[in-house]
């Protein structure tokens, strides 16, 4: 693993900073989160056609750039800093699934569509709060031409607007992680309905999808049909790292805007940043942010190693759970401290720190909170898997 | 037509610079560096000329330490075809930069040289004009519009109180003003291509230029801190203060 950024990576991140500082300002985010789509489609077009960010993971043989997960995570961190709200991480997760488990024809078809600017997302669970293959309730019944999919999915990020969705569904009568398959479904398929659900964090729209006897071809299945429980777990691990990167960016932005405020606000004849107790709090916040950065970029390297077959599923799971556990707690702590240091007014609509606080809480529970991921690592330690 | 475009490594415009404690210079430790914004506009204009089929090759050139190769790579990522670095350490004043650029002009024989009108660190606004004098090429400074037509280039200049349009015989020198264009972002494919594009390095001796100093920087100090405002009781007091203290109205 290489731990220093290359010249190209630095240039990519600098360009991402510049682009996002133009298109993902606080007023722009506030405006777009009120729209039905939940993001600005023109910005998404620019992201795809001008910046080519959706091509990062797509191999050069499919007209992509064939870059790695460090580059992707670096951009996701910067998106988190600016509360970017387009379906970039979800689309990247589907691209990862295609890279790992897609056949040649599937890769050719779907990579071309995604390169052209279509978006994708992942749908896994219904009411269960457990993000795992065990919790899959939708069914995939084999038919003469493929599969018939039925079931309801909640907490689908950008599910109301994505062009395609990667769904998890199980063979009728199967239990646990057995019988689970992954299927790529066009969201305009007959029998698929969807609606946006109200969320506290409006910067990350969620949707509920219902599949009522949706017929898909056998070629829509990724990996081994009925035997993709482990693949789903790995995909959720990858997505967890993507969310961690977003949380890292949010933590950094929360710290930065809090320190700026503290250096401006005067009380008792001096800026409140000069008080020792306030400095201690900021030091604690910075510690969390820097530790988050270390684990997120380690996890990104771990995904690279896993994709190339040098890391097994357990090593990926360890890195992903460490990343999600730490970053979830850190983002909530840092943005929460920010609210306190703003003197309480930070939670009011006029201030942006409240948007980060809400995003921290929403991303904390999405894909499993810190406690759940720590418990998973504990199980792995006891089983001698890490 | 070959276009030579000069880029300078400066402190990023978003950075709030600080003077060193001893006041000898600006503190550059751990400070983000970037292409001078006016130079970025110059690169953009050159790349647009190439995309329009007017220019056949865009060569980016920078004078400075090895670190300025970062900015040359950025220029390559923005669309320049190749780059030239003239390696010089330490502070280089505009006259020396102009002499070094003259050396590069003689090697490359460009039809058009585009520079930023000034850099945001030194704010000298001298290099383009000095290069014009040294090379005896026509110059159009503070350009807000550039049109190449055959053997000439028409430059609309931003001057006090309006615009002036001049026609220059090629080869010529153009310095860019803020409104000439809006620079693009380097796309991912171009960033990846940039590392494969050629970058030649020359020394001042290669170009036959002696690096000398005519100006000594005596002191650097930050601007005076803004004083707190005052509340006035009524409009009459405000008018009185504007008239007699600030003296901004008669």
Coordinates of C-alpha atoms in Angstrom, one line a residue:
Chain A
X1 CA 0.0 0.0 0.0
X2 CA 1.1 3.5 -0.8
X3 CA 0.4 6.0 2.0
X4 CA 1.4 9.3 0.3
X5 CA -0.8 10.9 -2.3
X6 CA 0.7 11.0 -5.8
X7 CA 1.0 14.3 -7.8
X8 CA -2.1 13.2 -9.9
X9 CA -4.2 12.5 -6.8
X10 CA -3.3 15.9 -5.3
X11 CA -4.3 17.5 -8.6
X12 CA -7.6 15.5 -8.7
X13 CA -8.4 16.6 -5.1
X14 CA -7.5 20.2 -5.8
X15 CA -9.8 20.2 -8.8
X16 CA -12.5 18.6 -6.8
X17 CA -12.2 21.3 -4.2
X18 CA -12.4 24.0 -6.8
X19 CA -15.4 22.5 -8.7
X20 CA -17.4 21.7 -5.5
X21 CA -16.7 25.1 -4.0
X22 CA -18.5 26.5 -7.1
X23 CA -21.4 24.1 -7.5
X24 CA -22.1 22.8 -4.0
X25 CA -22.3 26.0 -1.9
X26 CA -24.6 26.1 1.1
X27 CA -27.3 28.2 -0.7
X28 CA -27.2 25.8 -3.7
X29 CA -27.6 22.8 -1.4
X30 CA -30.5 24.4 0.5
X31 CA -32.2 25.2 -2.8
X32 CA -31.7 21.8 -4.4
X33 CA -32.8 19.9 -1.3
X34 CA -36.2 21.5 -1.6
X35 CA -36.7 20.1 -5.1
X36 CA -38.4 16.8 -6.0
X37 CA -35.2 15.4 -7.3
X38 CA -33.2 16.5 -4.2
X39 CA -30.2 17.6 -6.2
X40 CA -29.3 19.8 -9.1
X41 CA -29.4 17.8 -12.4
X42 CA -27.2 20.3 -14.2
X43 CA -24.5 19.8 -11.6
X44 CA -24.8 16.0 -12.1
X45 CA -24.5 16.5 -15.9
X46 CA -21.3 18.6 -15.4
X47 CA -19.9 16.0 -13.0
X48 CA -20.4 13.3 -15.7
X49 CA -19.7 15.2 -18.9
X50 CA -17.1 17.8 -17.8
X51 CA -15.3 16.2 -14.8
X52 CA -15.7 12.5 -15.8
X53 CA -15.9 11.6 -12.1
X54 CA -18.3 8.7 -12.7
X55 CA -15.5 7.2 -14.9
X56 CA -13.0 6.9 -12.0
X57 CA -13.6 3.2 -11.3
X58 CA -14.6 2.1 -14.8
X59 CA -11.7 0.3 -16.6
X60 CA -10.0 1.9 -19.5
X61 CA -11.3 -0.9 -21.7
X62 CA -14.7 0.5 -21.1
X63 CA -13.7 4.1 -21.8
X64 CA -13.2 4.8 -18.1
X65 CA -10.1 5.9 -16.3
X66 CA -9.4 2.7 -14.3
X67 CA -8.4 4.7 -11.2
X68 CA -8.7 3.3 -7.7
X69 CA -10.7 3.8 -4.5
X70 CA -8.3 6.3 -2.9
X71 CA -9.1 8.8 -5.7
X72 CA -12.8 8.0 -5.3
X73 CA -12.7 8.4 -1.5
X74 CA -10.8 11.6 -1.8
X75 CA -13.6 13.0 -3.9
X76 CA -16.3 11.6 -1.6
X77 CA -14.5 13.3 1.4
X78 CA -14.7 16.6 -0.5
X79 CA -18.4 16.0 -1.3
X80 CA -19.1 15.4 2.4
X81 CA -17.3 18.7 3.2
X82 CA -19.8 20.5 1.0
X83 CA -22.9 18.4 1.8
X84 CA -23.0 17.4 -1.9
X85 CA -26.3 15.7 -2.5
X86 CA -26.2 13.9 -5.9
X87 CA -26.2 10.0 -6.1
X88 CA -22.4 9.7 -6.7
X89 CA -21.6 7.3 -3.9
X90 CA -24.5 5.0 -4.7
X91 CA -23.6 4.9 -8.4
X92 CA -20.0 4.2 -7.4
X93 CA -21.2 1.2 -5.3
X94 CA -23.0 -0.3 -8.2
X95 CA -20.0 0.2 -10.4
X96 CA -17.9 -1.6 -7.8
X97 CA -20.4 -4.5 -7.8
X98 CA -20.2 -4.7 -11.6
X99 CA -16.4 -4.6 -11.4
X100 CA -16.3 -7.5 -9.0
X101 CA -19.2 -9.7 -10.0
X102 CA -20.4 -8.4 -13.4
X103 CA -19.9 -10.5 -16.6
X104 CA -18.3 -9.0 -19.7
X105 CA -21.7 -8.3 -21.4
X106 CA -23.1 -6.8 -18.2
X107 CA -20.1 -4.5 -17.8
X108 CA -20.2 -3.4 -21.4
X109 CA -23.9 -2.5 -21.2
X110 CA -24.1 -0.9 -17.8
X111 CA -20.7 0.9 -17.8
X112 CA -21.7 2.6 -21.1
X113 CA -25.0 3.7 -19.5
X114 CA -23.3 5.0 -16.4
X115 CA -20.6 6.7 -18.4
X116 CA -23.4 8.5 -20.3
X117 CA -24.7 10.0 -17.0
X118 CA -27.3 7.5 -15.7
X119 CA -27.3 7.1 -12.0
X120 CA -27.7 3.9 -9.9
X121 CA -28.4 3.0 -6.3
X122 CA -28.6 0.0 -4.0
X123 CA -31.7 -1.5 -2.3
X124 CA -31.3 -4.1 0.4
X125 CA -33.7 -4.1 3.4
X126 CA -37.3 -3.4 4.2
X127 CA -38.2 -2.7 7.8
X128 CA -35.3 -4.5 9.5
X129 CA -32.7 -2.2 11.0
X130 CA -30.0 -4.8 10.4
X131 CA -27.9 -4.2 7.2
X132 CA -27.0 -7.7 6.2
X133 CA -27.9 -10.5 3.8
X134 CA -29.9 -12.1 6.7
X135 CA -32.3 -9.2 6.6
X136 CA -33.2 -9.4 3.0
X137 CA -37.0 -10.1 2.6
X138 CA -37.7 -9.5 -1.1
X139 CA -38.0 -12.6 -3.2
X140 CA -36.6 -13.7 -6.5
X141 CA -38.7 -16.5 -8.0
X142 CA -37.1 -18.2 -11.0
X143 CA -39.1 -18.1 -14.2
X144 CA -38.6 -19.5 -17.7
X145 CA -36.8 -16.3 -18.9
X146 CA -35.2 -15.1 -15.7
X147 CA -36.6 -14.0 -12.3
X148 CA -39.7 -12.4 -10.9
X149 CA -38.9 -10.0 -8.1
X150 CA -41.3 -8.9 -5.4
X151 CA -40.8 -7.0 -2.2
X152 CA -40.4 -3.6 -0.5
X153 CA -37.2 -1.7 0.1
X154 CA -36.7 1.2 2.4
X155 CA -33.9 3.6 3.1
X156 CA -32.9 3.5 -0.6
X157 CA -30.6 6.5 -1.1
X158 CA -31.7 8.5 -4.1
X159 CA -34.1 5.6 -4.9
X160 CA -36.8 8.0 -6.2
X161 CA -34.5 9.3 -9.0
X162 CA -32.0 6.7 -9.8
X163 CA -32.1 5.2 -13.3
X164 CA -31.2 1.7 -12.2
X165 CA -31.2 -0.1 -8.9
X166 CA -29.2 -3.0 -7.6
X167 CA -31.6 -5.0 -5.5
X168 CA -31.0 -7.9 -3.1
X169 CA -33.6 -10.7 -3.2
X170 CA -33.8 -14.2 -1.9
X171 CA -35.1 -17.5 -3.3
X172 CA -38.5 -18.3 -1.9
X173 CA -38.3 -20.3 1.3
X174 CA -34.6 -19.6 1.9
X175 CA -33.2 -18.2 5.1
X176 CA -30.2 -16.3 6.5
X177 CA -27.6 -15.5 4.0
X178 CA -28.5 -18.5 1.9
X179 CA -30.4 -18.0 -1.3
X180 CA -29.7 -14.3 -1.7
X181 CA -29.1 -12.9 -5.2
X182 CA -28.2 -9.5 -6.6
X183 CA -30.2 -8.1 -9.6
X184 CA -29.8 -5.0 -11.6
X185 CA -33.3 -3.5 -12.4
X186 CA -34.2 -0.5 -14.5
X187 CA -36.3 1.8 -12.3
X188 CA -38.8 2.2 -15.2
X189 CA -39.5 -1.5 -15.1
X190 CA -43.2 -2.6 -15.1
X191 CA -44.3 -3.3 -11.5
X192 CA -41.7 -1.1 -9.9
X193 CA -43.1 1.9 -7.9
X194 CA -41.2 4.3 -5.7
X195 CA -41.8 7.3 -3.5
X196 CA -39.5 9.7 -1.7
X197 CA -39.8 9.4 2.1
X198 CA -39.5 12.3 4.5
X199 CA -36.1 12.6 6.2
X200 CA -34.7 14.7 9.0
X201 CA -31.5 15.1 6.9
X202 CA -32.8 16.6 3.6
X203 CA -29.3 16.7 2.0
X204 CA -29.5 12.9 1.5
X205 CA -32.9 11.9 0.0
X206 CA -34.2 8.4 0.8
X207 CA -37.0 6.5 -1.0
X208 CA -39.2 3.5 -0.6
X209 CA -39.3 1.1 -3.6
X210 CA -41.9 -1.5 -4.1
X211 CA -41.4 -4.3 -6.6
X212 CA -44.6 -6.1 -7.5
X213 CA -43.8 -9.1 -9.7
X214 CA -41.1 -7.3 -11.7
X215 CA -39.8 -9.6 -14.4
X216 CA -36.1 -9.4 -15.2
X217 CA -33.9 -11.4 -17.6
X218 CA -31.5 -14.0 -16.3
X219 CA -28.7 -11.6 -17.4
X220 CA -29.8 -9.1 -14.8
X221 CA -28.3 -11.3 -12.1
X222 CA -24.9 -10.4 -10.8
X223 CA -22.6 -13.1 -9.5
X224 CA -24.0 -16.5 -8.5
X225 CA -27.9 -16.3 -8.4
X226 CA -29.0 -17.5 -5.0
X227 CA -25.5 -17.6 -3.7
X228 CA -24.6 -13.9 -3.4
X229 CA -25.1 -13.5 0.4
X230 CA -21.4 -13.0 0.9
X231 CA -21.2 -10.7 -2.1
X232 CA -23.9 -8.5 -0.6
X233 CA -22.0 -8.3 2.7
X234 CA -18.9 -7.2 0.8
X235 CA -20.9 -4.6 -1.2
X236 CA -22.4 -3.2 2.0
X237 CA -18.8 -3.0 3.4
X238 CA -17.7 -1.0 0.4
X239 CA -20.7 1.3 0.7
X240 CA -19.9 1.8 4.4
X241 CA -16.5 3.1 3.5
X242 CA -18.0 5.5 1.0
X243 CA -20.4 6.8 3.7
X244 CA -17.4 7.1 6.1
X245 CA -15.6 9.3 3.6
X246 CA -18.6 11.5 3.4
X247 CA -18.7 11.6 7.2
X248 CA -15.0 12.5 7.3
X249 CA -15.6 15.5 5.0
X250 CA -18.6 16.5 7.1
X251 CA -16.5 16.3 10.3
X252 CA -13.7 18.5 8.8
X253 CA -16.2 21.1 7.6
X254 CA -17.9 21.1 11.0
X255 CA -14.6 21.7 12.7
X256 CA -13.6 24.4 10.2
X257 CA -16.8 26.4 10.4
X258 CA -16.8 26.1 14.2
X259 CA -13.2 27.4 14.5
X260 CA -14.0 30.3 12.1
X261 CA -17.0 31.2 14.3
X262 CA -15.0 31.0 17.5
X263 CA -12.4 33.3 16.2
X264 CA -15.0 35.9 15.3
X265 CA -17.4 35.8 18.3
X266 CA -16.3 38.2 21.0
X267 CA -17.3 37.8 24.7
X268 CA -15.9 39.4 27.8
X269 CA -13.7 41.6 25.5
X270 CA -11.9 38.7 23.7
X271 CA -12.7 36.1 21.1
X272 CA -14.2 33.0 22.6
X273 CA -11.5 31.0 20.7
X274 CA -9.0 32.3 23.2
X275 CA -10.6 30.5 26.2
X276 CA -8.7 27.4 27.3
X277 CA -11.9 25.3 27.7
X278 CA -12.9 26.1 24.2
X279 CA -9.5 25.3 22.8
X280 CA -9.6 21.9 24.6
X281 CA -12.9 21.1 22.9
X282 CA -11.5 22.0 19.5
X283 CA -8.5 19.9 20.1
X284 CA -10.7 16.9 20.8
X285 CA -12.7 17.6 17.6
X286 CA -9.5 17.8 15.6
X287 CA -8.3 14.6 17.0
X288 CA -11.4 12.8 15.9
X289 CA -11.2 14.3 12.4
X290 CA -7.6 13.3 11.9
X291 CA -8.1 9.8 13.2
X292 CA -11.1 9.5 10.8
X293 CA -9.0 10.5 7.9
X294 CA -6.4 7.8 8.7
X295 CA -9.0 5.0 8.9
X296 CA -10.9 6.1 5.9
X297 CA -7.9 6.1 3.6
X298 CA -6.7 2.8 5.0
X299 CA -10.2 1.4 4.2
X300 CA -10.0 2.8 0.7
X301 CA -6.6 1.0 0.2
X302 CA -8.2 -2.1 1.7
X303 CA -11.0 -2.0 -1.0
X304 CA -8.3 -1.6 -3.7
X305 CA -6.5 -4.7 -2.3
X306 CA -9.8 -6.6 -2.1
X307 CA -10.8 -5.8 -5.7
X308 CA -7.4 -7.0 -6.8
X309 CA -7.8 -10.2 -4.8
X310 CA -5.0 -9.5 -2.3
X311 CA -7.3 -9.0 0.6
X312 CA -10.1 -11.4 1.6
X313 CA -13.6 -10.6 2.7
X314 CA -12.6 -10.7 6.4
X315 CA -9.9 -8.1 5.9
X316 CA -12.3 -5.9 3.9
X317 CA -15.0 -6.3 6.6
X318 CA -12.5 -5.4 9.4
X319 CA -11.4 -2.2 7.6
X320 CA -15.0 -1.2 6.6
X321 CA -16.4 -1.7 10.1
X322 CA -13.5 0.2 11.8
X323 CA -14.0 3.0 9.3
X324 CA -17.8 3.2 9.7
X325 CA -17.8 2.8 13.5
X326 CA -15.2 5.5 14.0
X327 CA -16.4 8.0 11.5
X328 CA -20.0 7.7 12.5
X329 CA -19.2 8.5 16.1
X330 CA -16.7 11.2 15.2
X331 CA -19.0 13.1 12.8
X332 CA -21.8 13.1 15.4
X333 CA -19.3 14.2 18.1
X334 CA -17.7 16.9 16.0
X335 CA -20.9 18.4 14.6
X336 CA -22.6 18.1 18.0
X337 CA -19.7 20.0 19.7
X338 CA -20.0 22.5 16.9
X339 CA -23.7 23.1 17.8
X340 CA -22.6 23.6 21.4
X341 CA -19.8 26.0 20.6
X342 CA -22.0 28.0 18.4
X343 CA -23.9 28.6 21.6
X344 CA -27.0 26.8 20.6
X345 CA -27.9 29.1 17.7
X346 CA -26.1 26.6 15.5
X347 CA -29.2 24.4 15.4
X348 CA -31.3 27.3 13.9
X349 CA -32.1 27.4 10.2
X350 CA -29.8 30.4 9.6
X351 CA -26.6 28.4 10.4
X352 CA -25.1 25.7 8.2
X353 CA -23.7 23.6 11.1
X354 CA -27.2 22.2 11.8
X355 CA -27.2 20.7 8.3
X356 CA -24.0 18.8 9.1
X357 CA -25.4 17.7 12.5
X358 CA -28.5 16.2 10.8
X359 CA -26.4 14.5 8.2
X360 CA -24.2 13.1 10.9
X361 CA -27.2 11.6 12.7
X362 CA -28.7 10.2 9.4
X363 CA -25.4 8.7 8.2
X364 CA -24.7 7.3 11.6
X365 CA -27.6 4.9 11.5
X366 CA -27.4 4.3 7.7
X367 CA -25.6 0.9 7.1
X368 CA -25.3 0.4 10.8
X369 CA -24.3 2.6 13.7
X370 CA -20.9 2.6 15.5
X371 CA -22.0 0.2 18.2
X372 CA -23.2 -2.4 15.6
X373 CA -19.9 -2.2 13.7
X374 CA -17.9 -2.5 16.9
X375 CA -19.9 -5.6 17.9
X376 CA -19.2 -7.1 14.5
X377 CA -15.4 -6.5 15.0
X378 CA -15.7 -8.1 18.4
X379 CA -17.3 -11.2 16.9
X380 CA -14.5 -11.3 14.3
X381 CA -11.8 -11.0 17.0
X382 CA -13.4 -13.7 19.1
X383 CA -13.7 -16.0 16.0
X384 CA -10.0 -15.3 15.2
X385 CA -11.0 -13.7 11.9
X386 CA -9.0 -10.5 12.5
Chain B
X1 CA 0.6 28.7 -35.0
X2 CA 2.6 28.0 -31.8
X3 CA 1.4 29.7 -28.6
X4 CA 3.7 30.2 -25.6
X5 CA 1.9 30.7 -22.4
X6 CA 3.7 31.7 -19.1
X7 CA 2.5 30.4 -15.7
X8 CA 3.7 31.4 -12.3
X9 CA 3.6 29.5 -9.0
X10 CA 2.0 31.7 -6.4
X11 CA 0.2 31.3 -3.0
X12 CA -3.3 30.0 -3.7
X13 CA -5.7 33.0 -3.8
X14 CA -7.9 31.4 -1.1
X15 CA -5.0 31.4 1.4
X16 CA -4.8 34.3 3.9
X17 CA -1.1 35.0 3.8
X18 CA 0.9 35.9 6.9
X19 CA 4.2 37.8 7.2
X20 CA 7.1 36.0 8.9
X21 CA 7.7 37.0 12.5
X22 CA 10.9 38.9 11.5
X23 CA 9.0 40.7 8.7
X24 CA 11.6 39.5 6.1
X25 CA 9.1 37.9 3.8
X26 CA 5.7 36.2 3.5
X27 CA 5.6 32.9 5.4
X28 CA 5.3 30.1 2.8
X29 CA 5.6 27.2 5.1
X30 CA 2.8 24.6 4.6
X31 CA 0.9 27.1 2.4
X32 CA -1.0 25.8 -0.6
X33 CA 0.4 27.0 -3.9
X34 CA -1.4 27.3 -7.2
X35 CA -1.2 28.8 -10.7
X36 CA -1.4 32.6 -10.6
X37 CA -5.1 33.2 -11.6
X38 CA -4.2 35.6 -14.4
X39 CA -1.8 32.9 -15.8
X40 CA -4.7 30.4 -15.6
X41 CA -6.7 32.7 -17.8
X42 CA -3.8 32.9 -20.2
X43 CA -3.6 29.1 -20.4
X44 CA -7.4 28.9 -21.0
X45 CA -7.1 31.4 -23.8
X46 CA -4.3 29.5 -25.5
X47 CA -6.2 26.2 -25.2
X48 CA -9.3 27.8 -26.6
X49 CA -7.3 29.1 -29.6
X50 CA -6.1 25.5 -30.1
X51 CA -9.6 24.1 -29.9
X52 CA -10.7 26.7 -32.4
X53 CA -8.1 25.4 -34.8
X54 CA -6.1 28.7 -34.7
X55 CA -3.2 27.4 -32.6
X56 CA -1.4 24.2 -33.4
X57 CA 0.6 23.8 -30.3
X58 CA 0.4 25.3 -26.8
X59 CA 3.7 25.4 -24.8
X60 CA 3.5 26.3 -21.1
X61 CA 6.6 27.9 -19.5
X62 CA 7.4 28.7 -15.9
X63 CA 10.4 30.3 -14.3
X64 CA 11.1 29.1 -10.8
X65 CA 12.3 26.3 -8.5
X66 CA 11.6 22.6 -9.2
X67 CA 8.3 22.9 -7.3
X68 CA 6.9 25.0 -10.1
X69 CA 6.6 21.8 -12.1
X70 CA 3.4 21.2 -10.2
X71 CA 1.9 24.3 -11.8
X72 CA 3.2 23.3 -15.2
X73 CA 1.6 19.9 -14.8
X74 CA -1.7 21.7 -14.0
X75 CA -1.3 23.7 -17.2
X76 CA -0.7 20.5 -19.1
X77 CA -3.9 19.1 -17.5
X78 CA -5.8 22.2 -18.6
X79 CA -4.8 21.4 -22.2
X80 CA -1.2 22.6 -22.9
X81 CA 0.7 20.2 -25.1
X82 CA 4.1 20.4 -23.5
X83 CA 6.0 22.4 -20.9
X84 CA 9.3 24.2 -20.3
X85 CA 10.7 25.0 -16.9
X86 CA 13.5 27.4 -16.4
X87 CA 14.9 26.4 -13.1
X88 CA 15.9 29.3 -10.9
X89 CA 15.9 29.3 -7.1
X90 CA 15.1 32.2 -4.9
X91 CA 13.3 35.4 -5.7
X92 CA 13.5 36.4 -9.3
X93 CA 12.5 39.9 -10.3
X94 CA 10.4 40.7 -13.4
X95 CA 13.3 41.9 -15.5
X96 CA 15.2 38.6 -15.1
X97 CA 12.0 36.6 -15.8
X98 CA 11.5 38.7 -18.9
X99 CA 15.1 38.0 -20.0
X100 CA 14.6 34.2 -19.4
X101 CA 11.3 34.2 -21.3
X102 CA 13.0 36.0 -24.1
X103 CA 15.5 33.1 -24.2
X104 CA 12.6 30.6 -24.4
X105 CA 10.9 32.7 -27.1
X106 CA 14.1 32.5 -29.2
X107 CA 14.2 28.7 -28.8
X108 CA 10.5 28.1 -29.5
X109 CA 9.7 30.9 -31.9
X110 CA 6.0 31.2 -31.0
X111 CA 3.7 33.4 -33.0
X112 CA 1.8 34.5 -29.9
X113 CA 3.0 34.8 -26.2
X114 CA 0.2 35.0 -23.6
X115 CA 1.0 36.0 -20.0
X116 CA -1.1 37.1 -17.0
X117 CA -1.2 40.8 -16.7
X118 CA 0.4 40.5 -13.2
X119 CA 0.8 37.9 -10.4
X120 CA -1.1 38.1 -7.2
X121 CA 2.0 37.9 -5.1
X122 CA 4.3 40.6 -6.5
X123 CA 1.6 42.6 -8.2
X124 CA 4.3 44.1 -10.4
X125 CA 2.5 44.1 -13.7
X126 CA 5.9 44.3 -15.5
X127 CA 7.0 41.0 -17.1
X128 CA 4.8 41.1 -20.2
X129 CA 5.7 44.7 -21.0
X130 CA 9.4 44.0 -20.4
X131 CA 9.3 40.9 -22.6
X132 CA 7.7 43.1 -25.4
X133 CA 10.5 45.6 -25.2
X134 CA 13.3 42.9 -25.1
X135 CA 11.9 40.9 -28.0
X136 CA 10.7 43.9 -30.0
X137 CA 7.3 42.3 -30.4
X138 CA 4.0 44.1 -30.4
X139 CA 2.1 44.0 -27.2
X140 CA -1.6 44.1 -26.2
X141 CA -1.9 44.3 -22.4
X142 CA -5.0 43.9 -20.1
X143 CA -6.8 41.9 -22.8
X144 CA -10.5 41.2 -22.4
X145 CA -10.9 39.8 -25.9
X146 CA -8.4 38.3 -28.3
X147 CA -9.1 37.5 -32.0
X148 CA -6.4 36.1 -34.2
X149 CA -6.9 36.8 -37.9
X150 CA -4.2 35.7 -40.3
X151 CA -1.0 37.5 -39.5
X152 CA -2.5 39.8 -36.9
X153 CA -4.2 39.6 -33.6
X154 CA -6.9 42.1 -32.4
X155 CA -6.9 42.7 -28.7
X156 CA -9.6 44.5 -26.8
X157 CA -7.9 46.2 -23.8
X158 CA -9.5 47.2 -20.5
X159 CA -8.3 50.7 -19.8
X160 CA -9.4 53.4 -17.4
X161 CA -12.9 54.5 -18.3
X162 CA -13.5 52.1 -21.2
X163 CA -12.2 49.7 -23.8
X164 CA -9.5 50.2 -26.4
X165 CA -9.1 47.9 -29.4
X166 CA -5.7 47.4 -30.9
X167 CA -4.5 45.4 -33.9
X168 CA -1.0 43.8 -33.5
X169 CA 1.1 42.2 -36.2
X170 CA 2.2 38.7 -35.2
X171 CA 4.4 37.6 -33.5
X172 CA 2.9 39.4 -30.5
X173 CA 2.5 39.5 -26.8
X174 CA -0.8 39.5 -25.0
X175 CA -1.3 39.9 -21.2
X176 CA -4.7 38.8 -19.9
X177 CA -7.2 40.7 -17.7
X178 CA -9.8 39.1 -15.5
X179 CA -12.7 39.2 -17.9
X180 CA -11.0 37.5 -20.9
X181 CA -12.4 34.1 -20.1
X182 CA -13.4 31.8 -17.3
X183 CA -10.9 29.0 -16.9
X184 CA -12.1 25.4 -17.0
X185 CA -11.5 22.7 -14.5
X186 CA -9.0 20.0 -15.3
X187 CA -11.0 16.9 -16.2
X188 CA -9.9 13.6 -14.9
X189 CA -8.8 12.2 -18.3
X190 CA -6.7 15.4 -18.9
X191 CA -5.1 15.1 -15.4
X192 CA -4.0 11.5 -16.2
X193 CA -2.7 12.6 -19.7
X194 CA -0.7 15.4 -18.2
X195 CA 1.8 13.2 -16.5
X196 CA 2.8 11.7 -19.9
X197 CA 3.3 15.0 -21.7
X198 CA 6.9 16.2 -22.1
X199 CA 8.4 18.7 -19.7
X200 CA 11.8 20.1 -20.5
X201 CA 14.0 21.8 -18.0
X202 CA 16.5 24.6 -18.8
X203 CA 18.8 26.6 -16.5
X204 CA 19.4 30.3 -16.8
X205 CA 22.9 29.5 -18.2
X206 CA 21.3 27.4 -21.0
X207 CA 19.5 30.5 -22.1
X208 CA 22.6 32.8 -21.7
X209 CA 21.0 34.9 -18.9
X210 CA 22.8 36.0 -15.7
X211 CA 20.4 36.0 -12.8
X212 CA 21.1 39.3 -11.1
X213 CA 19.2 41.4 -8.4
X214 CA 18.4 45.1 -8.7
X215 CA 15.8 45.2 -5.9
X216 CA 16.2 44.2 -2.3
X217 CA 13.1 43.4 -0.3
X218 CA 13.4 45.5 2.9
X219 CA 10.3 44.5 4.9
X220 CA 7.0 42.8 4.6
X221 CA 4.1 43.7 7.0
X222 CA 0.4 42.8 7.1
X223 CA -2.2 45.5 6.5
X224 CA -3.4 47.5 9.5
X225 CA -6.2 45.7 11.4
X226 CA -9.6 47.1 10.7
X227 CA -10.9 49.2 13.5
X228 CA -14.3 48.6 15.1
X229 CA -17.1 50.7 13.8
X230 CA -19.2 53.2 15.8
X231 CA -23.0 53.6 16.1
X232 CA -24.2 57.1 15.3
X233 CA -27.3 58.5 17.0
X234 CA -29.0 59.9 13.9
X235 CA -28.7 60.7 10.2
X236 CA -27.5 64.2 10.9
X237 CA -24.5 62.9 12.9
X238 CA -23.8 60.4 10.1
X239 CA -23.7 63.1 7.5
X240 CA -21.5 65.2 9.7
X241 CA -19.0 62.4 10.2
X242 CA -19.0 61.6 6.5
X243 CA -18.4 65.2 5.7
X244 CA -15.9 66.3 8.3
X245 CA -14.2 63.1 9.5
X246 CA -14.2 60.8 6.6
X247 CA -14.3 63.7 4.1
X248 CA -16.1 61.5 1.5
X249 CA -18.8 64.0 0.8
X250 CA -18.6 67.7 0.3

